[in-house]
């Protein structure tokens, strides 16, 4: 993100930045990692460093796993409630053993790689251990005059403290639609009521792949352009945001170039046609 040049039009700079950010954010799947399938649906990627833990599980859990070259198969009950109970107990055991560093008490849907089959539900912080796909929504918001809303993350956050973010965003919880999840996040993080903003058609989903301390991250990010009504002022309600700013498209791009914006927010903002096509004056 160091190739900024004011000689290039803003839309060209945004396009180039997006290519660079995506290249930095995604990594090839490690050759020694293992494909995870649940009931024969491919859904995860397990790093070699996580295999010893899985192969040393107590019999209660181990009998459900089968290991073969390049592949791990997890066979669960056909009953969804029984599946979720097993996954909850496995996640709790991983947390007790220190394989999971935090416990968010938030359930996410486990989906196959196509995103169409829900295989169960599990604790959010369990997903990286098995390389399961998480879904994240972002509100890339602007005012009627074309300025961009940025939110400074609380300096108390463990991830990217103090960096700039989109107006609101977060994980899609179990059973939620993308829009329902985003409206909830906008309410919690920006304090805006439904009549104070308009969700526009989302940009194409972007998939980010990379190793993280807990295992493998596979995250599908969905960004909605959001038009905030005149006079509406975002106010954080959950302590996640320090402050909000309205900045010009030029200033937003500059902050991304300077590394002051989170990777996820950079992708969200730069992938939006309404952002890239702003007036270059």
PDB file of N, CA and C in Angstrom, residues 99-190:
ATOM      1  N   UNK A  99      -6.432 -24.515  22.962  1.00  0.00           N
ATOM      2  CA  UNK A  99      -6.363 -24.457  21.496  1.00  0.00           C
ATOM      3  C   UNK A  99      -7.172 -23.286  20.955  1.00  0.00           C
ATOM      4  N   UNK A 100      -8.121 -22.821  21.733  1.00  0.00           N
ATOM      5  CA  UNK A 100      -8.899 -21.623  21.426  1.00  0.00           C
ATOM      6  C   UNK A 100      -8.597 -20.604  22.513  1.00  0.00           C
ATOM      7  N   UNK A 101      -8.190 -19.407  22.116  1.00  0.00           N
ATOM      8  CA  UNK A 101      -7.734 -18.425  23.096  1.00  0.00           C
ATOM      9  C   UNK A 101      -8.858 -17.630  23.739  1.00  0.00           C
ATOM     10  N   UNK A 102      -9.969 -17.469  23.020  1.00  0.00           N
ATOM     11  CA  UNK A 102     -11.086 -16.687  23.535  1.00  0.00           C
ATOM     12  C   UNK A 102     -12.374 -17.476  23.364  1.00  0.00           C
ATOM     13  N   UNK A 103     -13.390 -17.029  24.068  1.00  0.00           N
ATOM     14  CA  UNK A 103     -14.720 -17.603  23.924  1.00  0.00           C
ATOM     15  C   UNK A 103     -15.696 -16.449  23.808  1.00  0.00           C
ATOM     16  N   UNK A 104     -16.324 -16.337  22.632  1.00  0.00           N
ATOM     17  CA  UNK A 104     -17.206 -15.200  22.369  1.00  0.00           C
ATOM     18  C   UNK A 104     -18.675 -15.494  22.687  1.00  0.00           C
ATOM     19  N   UNK A 105     -18.993 -16.760  22.895  1.00  0.00           N
ATOM     20  CA  UNK A 105     -20.385 -17.150  23.152  1.00  0.00           C
ATOM     21  C   UNK A 105     -21.299 -16.669  22.025  1.00  0.00           C
ATOM     22  N   UNK A 106     -20.825 -16.817  20.795  1.00  0.00           N
ATOM     23  CA  UNK A 106     -21.581 -16.413  19.607  1.00  0.00           C
ATOM     24  C   UNK A 106     -21.541 -17.555  18.602  1.00  0.00           C
ATOM     25  N   UNK A 107     -22.707 -18.003  18.184  1.00  0.00           N
ATOM     26  CA  UNK A 107     -22.786 -19.114  17.247  1.00  0.00           C
ATOM     27  C   UNK A 107     -22.809 -18.611  15.801  1.00  0.00           C
ATOM     28  N   UNK A 108     -22.052 -19.303  14.937  1.00  0.00           N
ATOM     29  CA  UNK A 108     -22.065 -19.055  13.502  1.00  0.00           C
ATOM     30  C   UNK A 108     -22.480 -20.334  12.787  1.00  0.00           C
ATOM     31  N   UNK A 109     -23.054 -20.171  11.607  1.00  0.00           N
ATOM     32  CA  UNK A 109     -23.388 -21.328  10.781  1.00  0.00           C
ATOM     33  C   UNK A 109     -22.129 -21.906  10.141  1.00  0.00           C
ATOM     34  N   UNK A 110     -22.004 -23.221  10.184  1.00  0.00           N
ATOM     35  CA  UNK A 110     -20.953 -23.918   9.432  1.00  0.00           C
ATOM     36  C   UNK A 110     -21.534 -24.261   8.071  1.00  0.00           C
ATOM     37  N   UNK A 111     -20.924 -23.747   7.026  1.00  0.00           N
ATOM     38  CA  UNK A 111     -21.408 -23.985   5.665  1.00  0.00           C
ATOM     39  C   UNK A 111     -20.345 -24.702   4.840  1.00  0.00           C
ATOM     40  N   UNK A 112     -20.806 -25.416   3.810  1.00  0.00           N
ATOM     41  CA  UNK A 112     -19.853 -26.004   2.873  1.00  0.00           C
ATOM     42  C   UNK A 112     -19.239 -24.891   2.038  1.00  0.00           C
ATOM     43  N   UNK A 113     -18.236 -25.239   1.212  1.00  0.00           N
ATOM     44  CA  UNK A 113     -17.526 -24.202   0.462  1.00  0.00           C
ATOM     45  C   UNK A 113     -18.425 -23.436  -0.503  1.00  0.00           C
ATOM     46  N   UNK A 114     -19.499 -24.041  -0.954  1.00  0.00           N
ATOM     47  CA  UNK A 114     -20.417 -23.341  -1.860  1.00  0.00           C
ATOM     48  C   UNK A 114     -21.265 -22.319  -1.120  1.00  0.00           C
ATOM     49  N   UNK A 115     -21.353 -22.469   0.210  1.00  0.00           N
ATOM     50  CA  UNK A 115     -22.154 -21.563   1.014  1.00  0.00           C
ATOM     51  C   UNK A 115     -23.631 -21.902   1.045  1.00  0.00           C
ATOM     52  N   UNK A 116     -24.028 -22.994   0.384  1.00  0.00           N
ATOM     53  CA  UNK A 116     -25.448 -23.311   0.252  1.00  0.00           C
ATOM     54  C   UNK A 116     -25.939 -24.353   1.261  1.00  0.00           C
ATOM     55  N   UNK A 117     -25.022 -25.123   1.858  1.00  0.00           N
ATOM     56  CA  UNK A 117     -25.407 -26.193   2.772  1.00  0.00           C
ATOM     57  C   UNK A 117     -24.954 -25.843   4.182  1.00  0.00           C
ATOM     58  N   UNK A 118     -25.907 -25.759   5.117  1.00  0.00           N
ATOM     59  CA  UNK A 118     -25.588 -25.520   6.523  1.00  0.00           C
ATOM     60  C   UNK A 118     -25.377 -26.866   7.203  1.00  0.00           C
ATOM     61  N   UNK A 119     -24.171 -27.065   7.729  1.00  0.00           N
ATOM     62  CA  UNK A 119     -23.796 -28.351   8.308  1.00  0.00           C
ATOM     63  C   UNK A 119     -23.932 -28.374   9.822  1.00  0.00           C
ATOM     64  N   UNK A 120     -24.142 -27.243  10.418  1.00  0.00           N
ATOM     65  CA  UNK A 120     -24.262 -27.160  11.869  1.00  0.00           C
ATOM     66  C   UNK A 120     -23.953 -25.753  12.333  1.00  0.00           C
ATOM     67  N   UNK A 121     -23.870 -25.594  13.635  1.00  0.00           N
ATOM     68  CA  UNK A 121     -23.541 -24.309  14.228  1.00  0.00           C
ATOM     69  C   UNK A 121     -22.485 -24.514  15.300  1.00  0.00           C
ATOM     70  N   UNK A 122     -21.587 -23.532  15.433  1.00  0.00           N
ATOM     71  CA  UNK A 122     -20.513 -23.672  16.414  1.00  0.00           C
ATOM     72  C   UNK A 122     -20.076 -22.303  16.914  1.00  0.00           C
ATOM     73  N   UNK A 123     -19.370 -22.318  18.042  1.00  0.00           N
ATOM     74  CA  UNK A 123     -18.783 -21.119  18.630  1.00  0.00           C
ATOM     75  C   UNK A 123     -17.872 -20.420  17.626  1.00  0.00           C
ATOM     76  N   UNK A 124     -18.020 -19.117  17.546  1.00  0.00           N
ATOM     77  CA  UNK A 124     -17.281 -18.301  16.569  1.00  0.00           C
ATOM     78  C   UNK A 124     -15.774 -18.543  16.600  1.00  0.00           C
ATOM     79  N   UNK A 125     -15.183 -18.587  17.785  1.00  0.00           N
ATOM     80  CA  UNK A 125     -13.725 -18.700  17.878  1.00  0.00           C
ATOM     81  C   UNK A 125     -13.215 -20.099  17.553  1.00  0.00           C
ATOM     82  N   UNK A 126     -14.102 -21.041  17.329  1.00  0.00           N
ATOM     83  CA  UNK A 126     -13.738 -22.399  16.958  1.00  0.00           C
ATOM     84  C   UNK A 126     -13.436 -22.525  15.469  1.00  0.00           C
ATOM     85  N   UNK A 127     -13.903 -21.564  14.676  1.00  0.00           N
ATOM     86  CA  UNK A 127     -13.859 -21.698  13.225  1.00  0.00           C
ATOM     87  C   UNK A 127     -12.440 -21.743  12.658  1.00  0.00           C
ATOM     88  N   UNK A 128     -11.525 -20.951  13.197  1.00  0.00           N
ATOM     89  CA  UNK A 128     -10.176 -20.907  12.629  1.00  0.00           C
ATOM     90  C   UNK A 128      -9.421 -22.213  12.869  1.00  0.00           C
ATOM     91  N   UNK A 129      -9.708 -22.878  13.969  1.00  0.00           N
ATOM     92  CA  UNK A 129      -9.040 -24.139  14.274  1.00  0.00           C
ATOM     93  C   UNK A 129      -9.236 -25.154  13.153  1.00  0.00           C
ATOM     94  N   UNK A 130     -10.450 -25.194  12.609  1.00  0.00           N
ATOM     95  CA  UNK A 130     -10.772 -26.137  11.536  1.00  0.00           C
ATOM     96  C   UNK A 130     -10.780 -25.475  10.155  1.00  0.00           C
ATOM     97  N   UNK A 131     -10.458 -24.204  10.102  1.00  0.00           N
ATOM     98  CA  UNK A 131     -10.443 -23.504   8.819  1.00  0.00           C
ATOM     99  C   UNK A 131     -11.807 -23.390   8.186  1.00  0.00           C
ATOM    100  N   UNK A 132     -12.845 -23.269   9.009  1.00  0.00           N
ATOM    101  CA  UNK A 132     -14.209 -23.139   8.515  1.00  0.00           C
ATOM    102  C   UNK A 132     -14.462 -21.721   8.022  1.00  0.00           C
ATOM    103  N   UNK A 133     -15.405 -21.571   7.113  1.00  0.00           N
ATOM    104  CA  UNK A 133     -15.679 -20.275   6.504  1.00  0.00           C
ATOM    105  C   UNK A 133     -16.534 -19.400   7.414  1.00  0.00           C
ATOM    106  N   UNK A 134     -16.074 -18.190   7.655  1.00  0.00           N
ATOM    107  CA  UNK A 134     -16.894 -17.188   8.321  1.00  0.00           C
ATOM    108  C   UNK A 134     -17.388 -16.192   7.287  1.00  0.00           C
ATOM    109  N   UNK A 135     -18.522 -15.589   7.583  1.00  0.00           N
ATOM    110  CA  UNK A 135     -19.106 -14.578   6.702  1.00  0.00           C
ATOM    111  C   UNK A 135     -19.171 -13.260   7.453  1.00  0.00           C
ATOM    112  N   UNK A 136     -18.691 -12.206   6.803  1.00  0.00           N
ATOM    113  CA  UNK A 136     -18.617 -10.892   7.430  1.00  0.00           C
ATOM    114  C   UNK A 136     -19.326  -9.867   6.541  1.00  0.00           C
ATOM    115  N   UNK A 137     -20.095  -8.980   7.155  1.00  0.00           N
ATOM    116  CA  UNK A 137     -20.773  -7.923   6.408  1.00  0.00           C
ATOM    117  C   UNK A 137     -20.204  -6.564   6.800  1.00  0.00           C
ATOM    118  N   UNK A 138     -20.140  -5.664   5.820  1.00  0.00           N
ATOM    119  CA  UNK A 138     -19.635  -4.311   6.054  1.00  0.00           C
ATOM    120  C   UNK A 138     -20.616  -3.292   5.496  1.00  0.00           C
ATOM    121  N   UNK A 139     -20.756  -2.174   6.212  1.00  0.00           N
ATOM    122  CA  UNK A 139     -21.528  -1.030   5.734  1.00  0.00           C
ATOM    123  C   UNK A 139     -20.552   0.042   5.289  1.00  0.00           C
ATOM    124  N   UNK A 140     -20.365   0.158   3.980  1.00  0.00           N
ATOM    125  CA  UNK A 140     -19.520   1.223   3.425  1.00  0.00           C
ATOM    126  C   UNK A 140     -20.432   2.422   3.176  1.00  0.00           C
ATOM    127  N   UNK A 141     -20.453   3.333   4.123  1.00  0.00           N
ATOM    128  CA  UNK A 141     -21.483   4.367   4.142  1.00  0.00           C
ATOM    129  C   UNK A 141     -20.968   5.707   3.633  1.00  0.00           C
ATOM    130  N   UNK A 142     -21.888   6.425   3.010  1.00  0.00           N
ATOM    131  CA  UNK A 142     -21.568   7.772   2.546  1.00  0.00           C
ATOM    132  C   UNK A 142     -22.741   8.695   2.841  1.00  0.00           C
ATOM    133  N   UNK A 143     -22.446   9.971   2.836  1.00  0.00           N
ATOM    134  CA  UNK A 143     -23.488  10.980   3.006  1.00  0.00           C
ATOM    135  C   UNK A 143     -24.028  11.366   1.634  1.00  0.00           C
ATOM    136  N   UNK A 144     -25.075  12.163   1.615  1.00  0.00           N
ATOM    137  CA  UNK A 144     -25.685  12.562   0.344  1.00  0.00           C
ATOM    138  C   UNK A 144     -24.719  13.353  -0.527  1.00  0.00           C
ATOM    139  N   UNK A 145     -23.759  14.054   0.090  1.00  0.00           N
ATOM    140  CA  UNK A 145     -22.806  14.840  -0.696  1.00  0.00           C
ATOM    141  C   UNK A 145     -21.577  14.026  -1.138  1.00  0.00           C
ATOM    142  N   UNK A 146     -21.568  12.701  -0.890  1.00  0.00           N
ATOM    143  CA  UNK A 146     -20.508  11.836  -1.406  1.00  0.00           C
ATOM    144  C   UNK A 146     -19.349  11.594  -0.472  1.00  0.00           C
ATOM    145  N   UNK A 147     -19.377  12.173   0.726  1.00  0.00           N
ATOM    146  CA  UNK A 147     -18.298  11.903   1.676  1.00  0.00           C
ATOM    147  C   UNK A 147     -18.472  10.521   2.309  1.00  0.00           C
ATOM    148  N   UNK A 148     -17.367   9.967   2.814  1.00  0.00           N
ATOM    149  CA  UNK A 148     -17.323   8.604   3.316  1.00  0.00           C
ATOM    150  C   UNK A 148     -17.282   8.614   4.849  1.00  0.00           C
ATOM    151  N   UNK A 149     -18.102   7.767   5.464  1.00  0.00           N
ATOM    152  CA  UNK A 149     -18.060   7.604   6.918  1.00  0.00           C
ATOM    153  C   UNK A 149     -16.966   6.599   7.285  1.00  0.00           C
ATOM    154  N   UNK A 150     -16.076   7.013   8.185  1.00  0.00           N
ATOM    155  CA  UNK A 150     -15.075   6.114   8.744  1.00  0.00           C
ATOM    156  C   UNK A 150     -15.252   6.061  10.257  1.00  0.00           C
ATOM    157  N   UNK A 151     -14.997   4.897  10.824  1.00  0.00           N
ATOM    158  CA  UNK A 151     -15.124   4.711  12.274  1.00  0.00           C
ATOM    159  C   UNK A 151     -13.778   4.282  12.833  1.00  0.00           C
ATOM    160  N   UNK A 152     -13.291   4.979  13.854  1.00  0.00           N
ATOM    161  CA  UNK A 152     -12.031   4.586  14.491  1.00  0.00           C
ATOM    162  C   UNK A 152     -12.305   3.491  15.527  1.00  0.00           C
ATOM    163  N   UNK A 153     -11.649   2.360  15.347  1.00  0.00           N
ATOM    164  CA  UNK A 153     -11.814   1.257  16.272  1.00  0.00           C
ATOM    165  C   UNK A 153     -11.289   1.615  17.661  1.00  0.00           C
ATOM    166  N   UNK A 154     -11.946   1.120  18.677  1.00  0.00           N
ATOM    167  CA  UNK A 154     -11.497   1.368  20.039  1.00  0.00           C
ATOM    168  C   UNK A 154     -10.055   0.903  20.220  1.00  0.00           C
ATOM    169  N   UNK A 155      -9.274   1.663  20.964  1.00  0.00           N
ATOM    170  CA  UNK A 155      -7.887   1.288  21.228  1.00  0.00           C
ATOM    171  C   UNK A 155      -7.799   0.115  22.203  1.00  0.00           C
ATOM    172  N   UNK A 156      -8.935  -0.293  22.760  1.00  0.00           N
ATOM    173  CA  UNK A 156      -8.965  -1.450  23.661  1.00  0.00           C
ATOM    174  C   UNK A 156      -9.190  -2.768  22.921  1.00  0.00           C
ATOM    175  N   UNK A 157      -9.504  -2.687  21.631  1.00  0.00           N
ATOM    176  CA  UNK A 157      -9.750  -3.910  20.872  1.00  0.00           C
ATOM    177  C   UNK A 157      -8.452  -4.678  20.671  1.00  0.00           C
ATOM    178  N   UNK A 158      -8.542  -5.994  20.687  1.00  0.00           N
ATOM    179  CA  UNK A 158      -7.342  -6.823  20.537  1.00  0.00           C
ATOM    180  C   UNK A 158      -6.879  -6.904  19.093  1.00  0.00           C
ATOM    181  N   UNK A 159      -7.777  -6.679  18.142  1.00  0.00           N
ATOM    182  CA  UNK A 159      -7.446  -6.732  16.722  1.00  0.00           C
ATOM    183  C   UNK A 159      -7.526  -5.328  16.138  1.00  0.00           C
ATOM    184  N   UNK A 160      -6.444  -4.891  15.517  1.00  0.00           N
ATOM    185  CA  UNK A 160      -6.375  -3.592  14.832  1.00  0.00           C
ATOM    186  C   UNK A 160      -6.865  -2.426  15.684  1.00  0.00           C
ATOM    187  N   UNK A 161      -6.394  -2.298  16.921  1.00  0.00           N
ATOM    188  CA  UNK A 161      -6.851  -1.185  17.765  1.00  0.00           C
ATOM    189  C   UNK A 161      -6.468   0.165  17.171  1.00  0.00           C
ATOM    190  N   UNK A 162      -7.407   1.102  17.187  1.00  0.00           N
ATOM    191  CA  UNK A 162      -7.129   2.462  16.759  1.00  0.00           C
ATOM    192  C   UNK A 162      -7.128   2.687  15.264  1.00  0.00           C
ATOM    193  N   UNK A 163      -7.255   1.629  14.464  1.00  0.00           N
ATOM    194  CA  UNK A 163      -7.304   1.823  13.018  1.00  0.00           C
ATOM    195  C   UNK A 163      -8.708   2.238  12.585  1.00  0.00           C
ATOM    196  N   UNK A 164      -8.794   2.773  11.363  1.00  0.00           N
ATOM    197  CA  UNK A 164     -10.078   3.199  10.830  1.00  0.00           C
ATOM    198  C   UNK A 164     -10.791   2.014  10.188  1.00  0.00           C
ATOM    199  N   UNK A 165     -12.106   2.043  10.258  1.00  0.00           N
ATOM    200  CA  UNK A 165     -12.935   0.936   9.791  1.00  0.00           C
ATOM    201  C   UNK A 165     -14.121   1.511   9.022  1.00  0.00           C
ATOM    202  N   UNK A 166     -14.946   0.610   8.470  1.00  0.00           N
ATOM    203  CA  UNK A 166     -16.193   1.050   7.862  1.00  0.00           C
ATOM    204  C   UNK A 166     -17.147   1.539   8.950  1.00  0.00           C
ATOM    205  N   UNK A 167     -18.267   2.101   8.546  1.00  0.00           N
ATOM    206  CA  UNK A 167     -19.242   2.611   9.515  1.00  0.00           C
ATOM    207  C   UNK A 167     -19.629   1.531  10.517  1.00  0.00           C
ATOM    208  N   UNK A 168     -19.838   0.317  10.038  1.00  0.00           N
ATOM    209  CA  UNK A 168     -20.207  -0.805  10.904  1.00  0.00           C
ATOM    210  C   UNK A 168     -19.930  -2.094  10.154  1.00  0.00           C
ATOM    211  N   UNK A 169     -19.776  -3.159  10.909  1.00  0.00           N
ATOM    212  CA  UNK A 169     -19.556  -4.456  10.279  1.00  0.00           C
ATOM    213  C   UNK A 169     -19.347  -5.523  11.320  1.00  0.00           C
ATOM    214  N   UNK A 170     -19.470  -6.763  10.898  1.00  0.00           N
ATOM    215  CA  UNK A 170     -19.253  -7.859  11.827  1.00  0.00           C
ATOM    216  C   UNK A 170     -19.647  -9.185  11.223  1.00  0.00           C
ATOM    217  N   UNK A 171     -19.542 -10.229  12.025  1.00  0.00           N
ATOM    218  CA  UNK A 171     -19.845 -11.571  11.581  1.00  0.00           C
ATOM    219  C   UNK A 171     -21.352 -11.781  11.403  1.00  0.00           C
ATOM    220  N   UNK A 172     -21.693 -12.603  10.444  1.00  0.00           N
ATOM    221  CA  UNK A 172     -23.086 -13.013  10.262  1.00  0.00           C
ATOM    222  C   UNK A 172     -23.353 -14.151  11.249  1.00  0.00           C
ATOM    223  N   UNK A 173     -24.225 -13.917  12.194  1.00  0.00           N
ATOM    224  CA  UNK A 173     -24.516 -14.914  13.222  1.00  0.00           C
ATOM    225  C   UNK A 173     -25.373 -16.041  12.660  1.00  0.00           C
ATOM    226  N   UNK A 174     -25.413 -17.145  13.391  1.00  0.00           N
ATOM    227  CA  UNK A 174     -26.175 -18.312  12.962  1.00  0.00           C
ATOM    228  C   UNK A 174     -27.630 -17.950  12.717  1.00  0.00           C
ATOM    229  N   UNK A 175     -28.151 -18.386  11.578  1.00  0.00           N
ATOM    230  CA  UNK A 175     -29.552 -18.172  11.254  1.00  0.00           C
ATOM    231  C   UNK A 175     -29.887 -16.802  10.717  1.00  0.00           C
ATOM    232  N   UNK A 176     -28.908 -15.901  10.631  1.00  0.00           N
ATOM    233  CA  UNK A 176     -29.166 -14.543  10.146  1.00  0.00           C
ATOM    234  C   UNK A 176     -28.936 -14.436   8.643  1.00  0.00           C
ATOM    235  N   UNK A 177     -29.698 -13.573   8.014  1.00  0.00           N
ATOM    236  CA  UNK A 177     -29.401 -13.195   6.637  1.00  0.00           C
ATOM    237  C   UNK A 177     -28.333 -12.112   6.657  1.00  0.00           C
ATOM    238  N   UNK A 178     -27.717 -11.851   5.504  1.00  0.00           N
ATOM    239  CA  UNK A 178     -26.698 -10.814   5.436  1.00  0.00           C
ATOM    240  C   UNK A 178     -27.276  -9.462   5.847  1.00  0.00           C
ATOM    241  N   UNK A 179     -28.456  -9.132   5.304  1.00  0.00           N
ATOM    242  CA  UNK A 179     -29.038  -7.817   5.578  1.00  0.00           C
ATOM    243  C   UNK A 179     -29.438  -7.678   7.041  1.00  0.00           C
ATOM    244  N   UNK A 180     -30.027  -8.723   7.614  1.00  0.00           N
ATOM    245  CA  UNK A 180     -30.414  -8.665   9.028  1.00  0.00           C
ATOM    246  C   UNK A 180     -29.191  -8.451   9.906  1.00  0.00           C
ATOM    247  N   UNK A 181     -28.116  -9.168   9.592  1.00  0.00           N
ATOM    248  CA  UNK A 181     -26.887  -9.038  10.360  1.00  0.00           C
ATOM    249  C   UNK A 181     -26.337  -7.616  10.266  1.00  0.00           C
ATOM    250  N   UNK A 182     -26.327  -7.058   9.062  1.00  0.00           N
ATOM    251  CA  UNK A 182     -25.757  -5.722   8.890  1.00  0.00           C
ATOM    252  C   UNK A 182     -26.611  -4.666   9.593  1.00  0.00           C
ATOM    253  N   UNK A 183     -27.915  -4.791   9.513  1.00  0.00           N
ATOM    254  CA  UNK A 183     -28.782  -3.835  10.204  1.00  0.00           C
ATOM    255  C   UNK A 183     -28.550  -3.898  11.715  1.00  0.00           C
ATOM    256  N   UNK A 184     -28.344  -5.093  12.233  1.00  0.00           N
ATOM    257  CA  UNK A 184     -28.045  -5.230  13.660  1.00  0.00           C
ATOM    258  C   UNK A 184     -26.729  -4.547  14.009  1.00  0.00           C
ATOM    259  N   UNK A 185     -25.702  -4.753  13.168  1.00  0.00           N
ATOM    260  CA  UNK A 185     -24.401  -4.140  13.421  1.00  0.00           C
ATOM    261  C   UNK A 185     -24.476  -2.622  13.341  1.00  0.00           C
ATOM    262  N   UNK A 186     -25.247  -2.104  12.384  1.00  0.00           N
ATOM    263  CA  UNK A 186     -25.386  -0.651  12.258  1.00  0.00           C
ATOM    264  C   UNK A 186     -26.063  -0.074  13.497  1.00  0.00           C
ATOM    265  N   UNK A 187     -27.038  -0.796  14.018  1.00  0.00           N
ATOM    266  CA  UNK A 187     -27.710  -0.354  15.244  1.00  0.00           C
ATOM    267  C   UNK A 187     -26.743  -0.360  16.422  1.00  0.00           C
ATOM    268  N   UNK A 188     -25.978  -1.466  16.574  1.00  0.00           N
ATOM    269  CA  UNK A 188     -25.086  -1.607  17.730  1.00  0.00           C
ATOM    270  C   UNK A 188     -23.876  -0.686  17.652  1.00  0.00           C
ATOM    271  N   UNK A 189     -23.278  -0.574  16.454  1.00  0.00           N
ATOM    272  CA  UNK A 189     -22.011   0.150  16.340  1.00  0.00           C
ATOM    273  C   UNK A 189     -22.176   1.609  15.955  1.00  0.00           C
ATOM    274  N   UNK A 190     -23.260   1.941  15.238  1.00  0.00           N
ATOM    275  CA  UNK A 190     -23.435   3.320  14.790  1.00  0.00           C
ATOM    276  C   UNK A 190     -24.703   3.965  15.342  1.00  0.00           C
TER     277      UNK A 190
END
